[in-house]
Amino acid sequence: MEDVVPYAVVVGLIAAAVLLAALSNRVSERIRVPAPAIFLIVAAVVSDIVPSLGGLPVKIDERIVTVALIFILFDGGMHIGWRRFRTAAGAVLWVGVVGTVVTAGALATAAHLLFGFSWSTALLIGTALSPTDPAVVFSVLGRREIAGRSGTILEGESGANDPVGIALMGVLLGAGGSGFGAVLSGAGSFALQMVSGGLVGLAGGFAMTWLMRRSRLPNEALYPIQALACAPIIYSAATLLHGSGFLAVLLAGIVVGDVRAPYKREIERFSSGLSSLSEIVAFTVLGLTVSIREVLRPEQIWVGLAIAGLLILVIRPLLVGGLLIPIKLRRGERLFVLWAGLKGAVPILLGTFIVSAGVPEAARIYGIVFVVVLISVVVQGGLVPTAARLLHVPMTVVEPEPWSLGMRFQDEPQGMHRHIVGVGSQADGATIRDLPIGEFAWVSIVSRDGQLLNVRGQSQLQPGDEVLLLADPGVKLAPVFDAPGGRPPLHPKG
């Protein structure tokens, strides 16, 4: 029992660190520095002051961050949902897969020709920095909702290209030999990971849907735990079948995102909270793996700054911008997607893979990756709201709504429908009396900016209004409230 007091001190310090990290989100809004950057910098500084904190084996760091990414990707998929995803699925897959590959190739070429790295080292650098990051993208957007397809493409890309980047890194580190045979083997391994991960993710999402709708648990608090426990199972199943576990959990989240199920709101809130905690844990653990003194060495910081500049100002605008040409977007939306492709936890995680594999110059590669990620999060991430404003991309700040009003039912209410008034929809600007919903649907409750609106015939609806309706079976209400072109609503679900 002699270690009870030291253990209590450790538990208290960890809890205090998590509490400060949660409060830092408000600080980040004030100083215009995204919260992940604060976690990274503070953790890196602390690891220099107390070196023992950075003493975890790199394999343990990898496993902690992997678990965190499982919940971040699953929650990101739920936030996107199937209805939003299907309107931009082709664009997301095109940019997420092809964009990651061409970015990796361009970065590798630049690292070899401009900075003298060997081709093998340059390919590792390019692959580590090729994916954007869902943790940073979702954190930077925070309470901001982007109208139009650009938001769906940006969020979908950040989730889709993580599995691609991780699969590419696995192929590079596991490749043996050289020549055409090695290339063919690597391409086959990559294709297997994508196909197997995709199939497992879809199957897992449909299985989750069945479980969420059919299971009967003795305590309502168990429903979120049951749902979120499925994400690691899906990841494990995909990995055991030689697929991408990260792609699987992303797709599973997308499939269940729009499903109506018992306690769905509670599941979404629990998932969002677990994702926020996972973000804190991932960036803190990754920050502890870095020594600020080592990162600030000239041979690393200047190369990192140069690669970050090339990536942000040349490679992504030219190559990913070229891939966006056939995608229907306004010029401002196109430029916004190119600017907001942020690097984050996944590139650093890929850097830890390089370190644990023991490749030559692993420490230098890791330092360069950390510098590039830090520049991306601080500069690009900090200017995302400004870029949206300058490029005329509609971005709405959604204020928290801590009070709720509702009723519980033992069976699914068949005639109850909840919709958000989309921009340009038939309901946009219409009075309740003039809504084209026929005689078999009735508006029950309308919420605007977190306040109840009096439901009267002359009450006029606005984009972002949340409308609760009762309708007879078979009445189709989505076409009345959905924005044209599949654009997402102004306010997020849940």
XYZ file of C-alpha atoms in Angstrom:
494
model
C 0.000 0.000 0.000
C 3.032 2.292 0.111
C 2.418 3.390 -3.486
C -1.135 4.643 -2.878
C -0.114 8.290 -2.437
C 2.157 8.463 -5.526
C -0.542 6.706 -7.549
C -3.169 9.195 -6.340
C -0.883 12.062 -7.395
C -0.484 10.565 -10.867
C -4.247 10.042 -11.257
C -4.930 13.610 -10.134
C -2.349 15.071 -12.515
C -3.718 13.128 -15.483
C -7.286 14.210 -14.682
C -6.145 17.827 -14.299
C -4.345 17.627 -17.644
C -7.500 16.324 -19.352
C -9.570 19.072 -17.714
C -7.139 21.764 -18.888
C -7.117 20.251 -22.361
C -10.923 20.394 -22.499
C -10.887 24.038 -21.389
C -8.175 24.865 -23.932
C -10.728 24.715 -26.752
C -12.078 28.065 -25.589
C -8.521 29.416 -25.392
C -7.833 28.242 -28.943
C -10.850 30.179 -30.206
C -9.524 33.351 -28.619
C -5.932 33.093 -29.831
C -6.898 31.596 -33.221
C -4.621 28.581 -32.713
C -6.360 25.193 -33.140
C -6.532 23.065 -29.995
C -4.507 20.154 -31.490
C -1.540 22.498 -31.943
C -1.772 23.493 -28.278
C -1.802 19.834 -27.221
C 1.204 19.050 -29.412
C 3.315 22.028 -28.332
C 2.526 21.795 -24.614
C 3.161 18.044 -24.544
C 6.446 18.432 -26.427
C 7.627 21.160 -24.046
C 6.601 19.138 -20.994
C 8.491 16.093 -22.312
C 11.649 18.236 -22.412
C 11.087 19.480 -18.858
C 10.166 16.020 -17.505
C 11.930 13.535 -19.835
C 10.407 10.519 -18.064
C 6.977 11.438 -19.501
C 8.248 10.711 -22.992
C 9.668 7.350 -22.013
C 6.854 5.145 -23.345
C 7.988 2.677 -26.016
C 7.052 3.870 -29.482
C 4.914 0.741 -30.015
C 2.748 1.715 -27.032
C 2.364 5.228 -28.459
C 1.282 3.746 -31.781
C -1.323 1.534 -30.145
C -2.784 4.349 -28.042
C -3.088 6.641 -31.054
C -4.527 3.819 -33.179
C -7.347 3.261 -30.659
C -7.963 7.022 -30.526
C -8.200 7.202 -34.338
C -10.720 4.358 -34.399
C -13.186 6.444 -32.374
C -12.335 9.699 -34.177
C -12.945 8.155 -37.603
C -16.129 6.391 -36.483
C -17.555 9.613 -35.053
C -16.515 11.511 -38.170
C -18.341 8.973 -40.310
C -21.474 9.321 -38.173
C -21.304 13.087 -38.551
C -21.123 12.810 -42.346
C -23.907 10.214 -42.593
C -25.023 8.266 -45.630
C -27.296 10.973 -47.051
C -24.497 13.531 -47.194
C -21.866 11.032 -48.274
C -23.758 9.678 -51.275
C -24.071 13.173 -52.774
C -20.280 13.490 -52.874
C -19.099 9.869 -52.710
C -17.373 9.945 -56.096
C -15.543 13.180 -55.277
C -14.512 11.942 -51.817
C -13.113 8.662 -53.139
C -11.425 10.361 -56.106
C -9.687 13.006 -54.006
C -9.156 10.760 -50.994
C -7.492 7.900 -52.862
C -5.898 9.406 -55.975
C -5.101 12.685 -54.220
C -3.182 10.870 -51.488
C -1.135 8.845 -53.996
C -0.182 11.812 -56.205
C 0.633 13.965 -53.164
C 2.924 11.254 -51.815
C 4.657 10.962 -55.188
C 5.117 14.719 -55.594
C 6.463 15.154 -52.051
C 8.862 12.241 -52.543
C 10.137 13.762 -55.793
C 10.655 17.143 -54.132
C 12.429 15.578 -51.131
C 14.781 13.669 -53.447
C 15.554 16.376 -55.991
C 15.587 19.458 -53.747
C 16.900 18.115 -50.441
C 19.044 15.186 -51.510
C 17.212 12.381 -49.721
C 17.544 8.892 -51.131
C 14.500 7.635 -53.006
C 13.580 5.215 -50.218
C 13.752 7.961 -47.561
C 11.955 10.451 -49.806
C 9.103 8.006 -50.397
C 8.680 7.545 -46.645
C 8.547 11.324 -46.116
C 6.063 11.777 -48.960
C 3.814 8.964 -47.774
C 3.838 10.142 -44.154
C 2.761 13.650 -45.167
C 0.274 12.696 -47.909
C -2.951 12.218 -45.883
C -4.975 15.026 -44.372
C -6.254 14.397 -40.870
C -9.843 13.991 -39.595
C -8.950 14.819 -35.995
C -7.588 18.236 -36.970
C -10.264 18.948 -39.590
C -13.133 18.120 -37.218
C -11.428 20.025 -34.380
C -10.757 23.137 -36.472
C -14.308 23.172 -37.816
C -15.576 22.590 -34.274
C -18.915 24.337 -33.964
C -18.732 25.576 -37.558
C -20.985 24.082 -40.204
C -20.010 24.532 -43.863
C -22.859 24.799 -46.325
C -22.497 23.196 -49.737
C -20.610 20.165 -51.011
C -17.220 21.548 -50.024
C -17.793 20.665 -46.380
C -18.759 17.077 -47.198
C -15.793 16.663 -49.564
C -13.376 18.122 -47.020
C -14.584 15.931 -44.150
C -14.892 12.856 -46.364
C -11.404 13.331 -47.817
C -9.846 13.697 -44.380
C -11.396 10.391 -43.351
C -10.869 8.499 -46.615
C -7.219 9.297 -47.226
C -6.045 8.242 -43.756
C -6.581 4.542 -44.549
C -4.917 5.124 -47.921
C -1.846 6.758 -46.366
C -1.568 4.096 -43.663
C -1.907 1.311 -46.242
C 0.754 2.917 -48.455
C 3.125 3.204 -45.494
C 2.530 -0.434 -44.589
C 3.316 -1.473 -48.156
C 6.545 0.595 -48.193
C 7.799 -0.654 -44.838
C 6.869 -4.247 -45.619
C 8.160 -4.306 -49.176
C 11.006 -6.666 -49.843
C 13.173 -6.590 -52.945
C 12.883 -4.202 -55.837
C 11.787 -4.015 -59.422
C 8.499 -4.717 -61.125
C 7.696 -7.719 -58.924
C 7.926 -5.631 -55.754
C 5.768 -2.885 -57.288
C 3.149 -5.416 -58.378
C 3.141 -7.051 -54.935
C 2.765 -3.670 -53.238
C -0.103 -2.648 -55.528
C -1.870 -5.947 -54.837
C -1.463 -5.542 -51.077
C -2.782 -1.984 -51.244
C -5.820 -3.013 -53.331
C -6.575 -5.871 -50.928
C -6.525 -3.515 -47.944
C -8.886 -1.063 -49.630
C -11.371 -3.637 -50.948
C -11.410 -5.819 -47.849
C -11.647 -2.818 -45.517
C -14.491 -1.345 -47.544
C -16.505 -4.556 -47.580
C -16.001 -5.167 -43.857
C -16.963 -1.554 -43.098
C -20.220 -1.772 -45.060
C -21.096 -5.158 -43.586
C -20.215 -3.934 -40.102
C -22.342 -0.814 -40.540
C -25.390 -2.825 -41.574
C -24.806 -5.275 -38.715
C -24.592 -2.341 -36.307
C -27.837 -0.964 -37.702
C -29.576 -4.278 -37.022
C -28.091 -4.470 -33.513
C -28.955 -0.866 -32.603
C -32.559 -1.285 -33.718
C -33.200 -4.793 -32.345
C -31.251 -5.125 -29.099
C -33.059 -4.608 -25.801
C -30.755 -3.661 -22.936
C -31.721 -3.255 -19.267
C -30.184 0.217 -18.910
C -30.326 3.123 -21.347
C -26.715 4.009 -20.510
C -25.615 0.715 -22.103
C -26.835 1.635 -25.598
C -24.000 4.087 -26.387
C -21.455 1.651 -24.931
C -22.843 -1.172 -27.075
C -22.711 0.940 -30.226
C -19.217 2.322 -29.646
C -17.845 -1.105 -28.718
C -18.679 -2.201 -32.265
C -16.122 0.179 -33.796
C -13.012 -1.618 -32.456
C -14.599 -4.986 -33.383
C -15.060 -3.796 -36.982
C -11.466 -2.501 -37.023
C -10.191 -5.860 -35.754
C -12.263 -7.865 -38.240
C -11.005 -5.820 -41.184
C -7.393 -6.073 -40.014
C -7.626 -9.849 -39.562
C -8.942 -10.086 -43.142
C -5.924 -8.063 -44.382
C -8.072 -4.982 -44.910
C -7.807 -1.390 -43.753
C -9.381 -1.235 -40.307
C -9.502 2.562 -40.431
C -11.447 2.557 -43.705
C -13.818 -0.020 -42.206
C -14.706 2.045 -39.127
C -15.145 5.198 -41.232
C -17.602 3.477 -43.573
C -19.427 1.830 -40.663
C -19.909 5.262 -39.092
C -21.242 6.649 -42.383
C -23.728 3.784 -42.724
C -25.204 4.238 -39.229
C -25.025 8.041 -39.304
C -28.600 8.554 -40.520
C -30.157 5.433 -39.009
C -33.162 5.879 -36.744
C -32.579 3.759 -33.660
C -33.444 3.740 -29.953
C -31.334 6.212 -27.970
C -29.671 7.428 -31.172
C -29.215 10.953 -29.802
C -27.463 9.568 -26.726
C -25.229 7.414 -28.922
C -24.226 10.435 -31.003
C -23.435 12.517 -27.938
C -21.407 9.743 -26.327
C -19.511 9.212 -29.591
C -18.787 12.924 -29.888
C -17.480 13.091 -26.324
C -15.318 9.987 -26.788
C -13.970 11.425 -30.044
C -13.028 14.681 -28.290
C -11.252 12.746 -25.544
C -9.487 10.643 -28.186
C -8.277 13.814 -29.896
C -6.793 15.076 -26.628
C -5.126 11.726 -25.924
C -3.763 11.281 -29.459
C -2.126 14.694 -29.775
C -0.829 14.653 -26.216
C 0.761 11.221 -26.625
C 2.266 12.214 -29.974
C 3.570 15.475 -28.511
C 5.302 13.575 -25.706
C 7.248 11.571 -28.289
C 8.992 14.708 -29.560
C 11.772 16.764 -28.055
C 11.453 20.438 -28.945
C 15.226 20.809 -28.717
C 15.692 18.058 -31.298
C 12.997 19.391 -33.623
C 14.506 22.895 -33.622
C 17.802 21.645 -35.018
C 18.508 23.603 -38.246
C 18.811 20.525 -40.480
C 15.265 19.555 -39.538
C 13.383 22.801 -39.052
C 14.476 24.439 -42.313
C 13.741 21.352 -44.381
C 10.398 20.995 -42.603
C 9.495 24.631 -43.277
C 10.446 24.303 -46.948
C 8.453 21.086 -47.428
C 5.451 22.631 -45.637
C 5.585 25.639 -47.954
C 5.808 23.436 -51.050
C 2.944 21.271 -49.841
C 0.612 24.125 -48.915
C 1.384 26.546 -51.753
C 2.423 24.362 -54.695
C 1.778 20.613 -54.497
C -1.760 20.534 -53.096
C -3.044 23.501 -55.169
C -1.622 22.100 -58.422
C -2.140 18.349 -58.070
C -5.207 18.040 -55.854
C -6.570 21.179 -57.516
C -6.259 19.393 -60.852
C -8.197 16.431 -59.483
C -10.980 18.784 -58.376
C -11.499 20.167 -61.901
C -14.188 17.633 -62.938
C -15.987 18.050 -59.603
C -18.830 20.546 -59.584
C -17.783 23.278 -57.126
C -17.729 27.043 -57.128
C -14.268 28.606 -57.463
C -14.326 29.760 -53.843
C -15.360 26.307 -52.611
C -12.606 24.693 -54.676
C -9.937 26.977 -53.207
C -11.295 26.451 -49.704
C -11.010 22.646 -49.994
C -7.412 23.049 -51.163
C -6.511 25.348 -48.264
C -8.267 23.355 -45.545
C -6.514 20.043 -46.250
C -4.811 19.933 -42.847
C -2.124 17.558 -41.594
C -2.303 16.162 -38.076
C -2.202 13.016 -35.983
C -2.048 10.512 -38.840
C 1.160 11.882 -40.431
C 2.834 11.845 -37.001
C 1.523 8.314 -36.407
C 3.052 7.289 -39.737
C 6.270 8.885 -38.518
C 6.212 6.594 -35.479
C 5.831 3.621 -37.836
C 9.051 4.728 -39.526
C 10.836 5.045 -36.177
C 9.673 1.647 -34.919
C 10.726 0.031 -38.226
C 14.283 1.224 -37.590
C 14.845 2.669 -41.072
C 17.901 4.882 -41.700
C 17.464 8.556 -40.726
C 14.217 7.698 -38.905
C 14.722 10.369 -36.217
C 15.330 13.078 -38.828
C 12.273 11.998 -40.837
C 10.142 12.102 -37.694
C 11.349 15.597 -36.806
C 10.593 16.886 -40.321
C 7.092 15.365 -40.248
C 6.421 16.998 -36.873
C 7.496 20.437 -38.162
C 5.288 20.148 -41.266
C 2.278 19.068 -39.181
C 2.790 21.910 -36.721
C 2.969 24.489 -39.545
C -0.137 23.034 -41.165
C -2.199 23.014 -37.965
C -1.140 26.485 -36.791
C -1.030 28.376 -40.106
C -3.591 26.591 -42.265
C -5.867 25.624 -39.400
C -5.769 29.038 -37.782
C -6.724 30.722 -41.069
C -9.577 28.369 -42.020
C -12.346 30.757 -40.821
C -10.614 33.670 -42.560
C -10.274 31.663 -45.776
C -13.959 30.742 -45.673
C -14.894 34.402 -45.290
C -12.595 35.637 -48.076
C -13.676 32.876 -50.460
C -17.390 33.419 -49.685
C -17.903 29.879 -48.406
C -20.957 29.923 -46.087
C -19.769 28.882 -42.627
C -22.153 29.096 -39.693
C -21.148 28.940 -36.036
C -23.559 26.596 -34.271
C -23.958 27.565 -30.650
C -24.396 24.775 -28.063
C -27.950 23.997 -27.003
C -27.655 22.646 -23.448
C -31.403 22.382 -22.815
C -33.588 19.775 -24.498
C -37.302 19.147 -24.688
C -38.640 15.774 -25.681
C -40.687 12.676 -24.884
C -39.784 8.998 -24.546
C -41.661 6.184 -26.289
C -41.457 2.418 -25.803
C -41.926 1.789 -29.539
C -40.574 3.698 -32.520
C -42.927 6.623 -33.305
C -43.829 5.866 -36.906
C -45.403 9.197 -37.703
C -42.735 11.479 -36.207
C -40.254 13.243 -38.498
C -37.415 15.668 -37.761
C -36.009 17.884 -40.494
C -33.669 20.842 -40.845
C -34.733 23.536 -43.316
C -32.072 23.534 -46.043
C -30.916 26.585 -47.983
C -32.957 26.888 -51.177
C -35.413 24.165 -50.197
C -39.163 24.442 -50.712
C -39.517 25.223 -47.003
C -36.923 28.031 -47.112
C -38.912 31.250 -46.658
C -42.290 29.518 -46.734
C -44.906 30.046 -44.061
C -46.151 27.011 -42.200
C -49.562 27.521 -43.802
C -48.028 27.336 -47.308
C -45.783 24.313 -46.769
C -46.452 21.756 -49.527
C -46.997 18.885 -47.091
C -50.659 18.180 -47.835
C -53.399 17.456 -45.366
C -51.717 14.426 -43.798
C -48.771 16.088 -42.048
C -48.702 18.600 -39.212
C -45.924 20.823 -37.898
C -45.613 20.251 -34.160
C -42.486 22.083 -32.945
C -40.092 24.540 -34.581
C -36.739 25.493 -33.039
C -34.691 28.464 -34.282
C -31.274 29.385 -32.871
C -31.975 27.276 -29.796
C -35.317 28.958 -29.097
C -38.857 27.633 -29.545
C -40.805 29.368 -32.314
C -44.552 29.888 -32.067
C -46.182 27.474 -34.507
C -48.721 29.566 -36.374
C -49.935 29.556 -39.928
C -48.152 32.821 -40.726
C -44.851 31.759 -39.097
C -42.118 31.872 -41.745
C -39.392 29.233 -41.804
C -35.714 30.049 -42.285
C -32.656 27.956 -43.222
C -31.396 26.071 -40.201
C -34.787 25.850 -38.467
C -35.368 22.475 -36.846
C -38.892 21.232 -37.539
C -40.670 18.341 -35.808
C -43.673 17.002 -37.706
C -46.327 14.331 -37.333
C -47.457 12.617 -40.531
C -49.484 9.687 -41.730
C -47.539 6.635 -42.975
C -46.142 6.994 -46.479
C -45.945 10.790 -46.490
C -42.590 11.908 -47.974
C -41.338 15.081 -46.301
C -37.605 15.087 -47.095
C -38.006 16.738 -50.557
C -39.717 19.697 -48.897
C -36.934 20.425 -46.406
C -33.747 19.160 -48.065
C -31.589 21.662 -49.905
C -31.237 21.118 -53.662
C -28.154 19.275 -54.794
C -27.822 17.300 -51.567
C -26.214 20.152 -49.667
C -26.034 19.575 -45.904
C -28.151 21.607 -43.489
C -26.712 24.574 -41.671
C -26.792 22.829 -38.316
C -25.304 19.432 -37.535
C -27.349 16.426 -36.567
C -27.963 15.545 -32.971
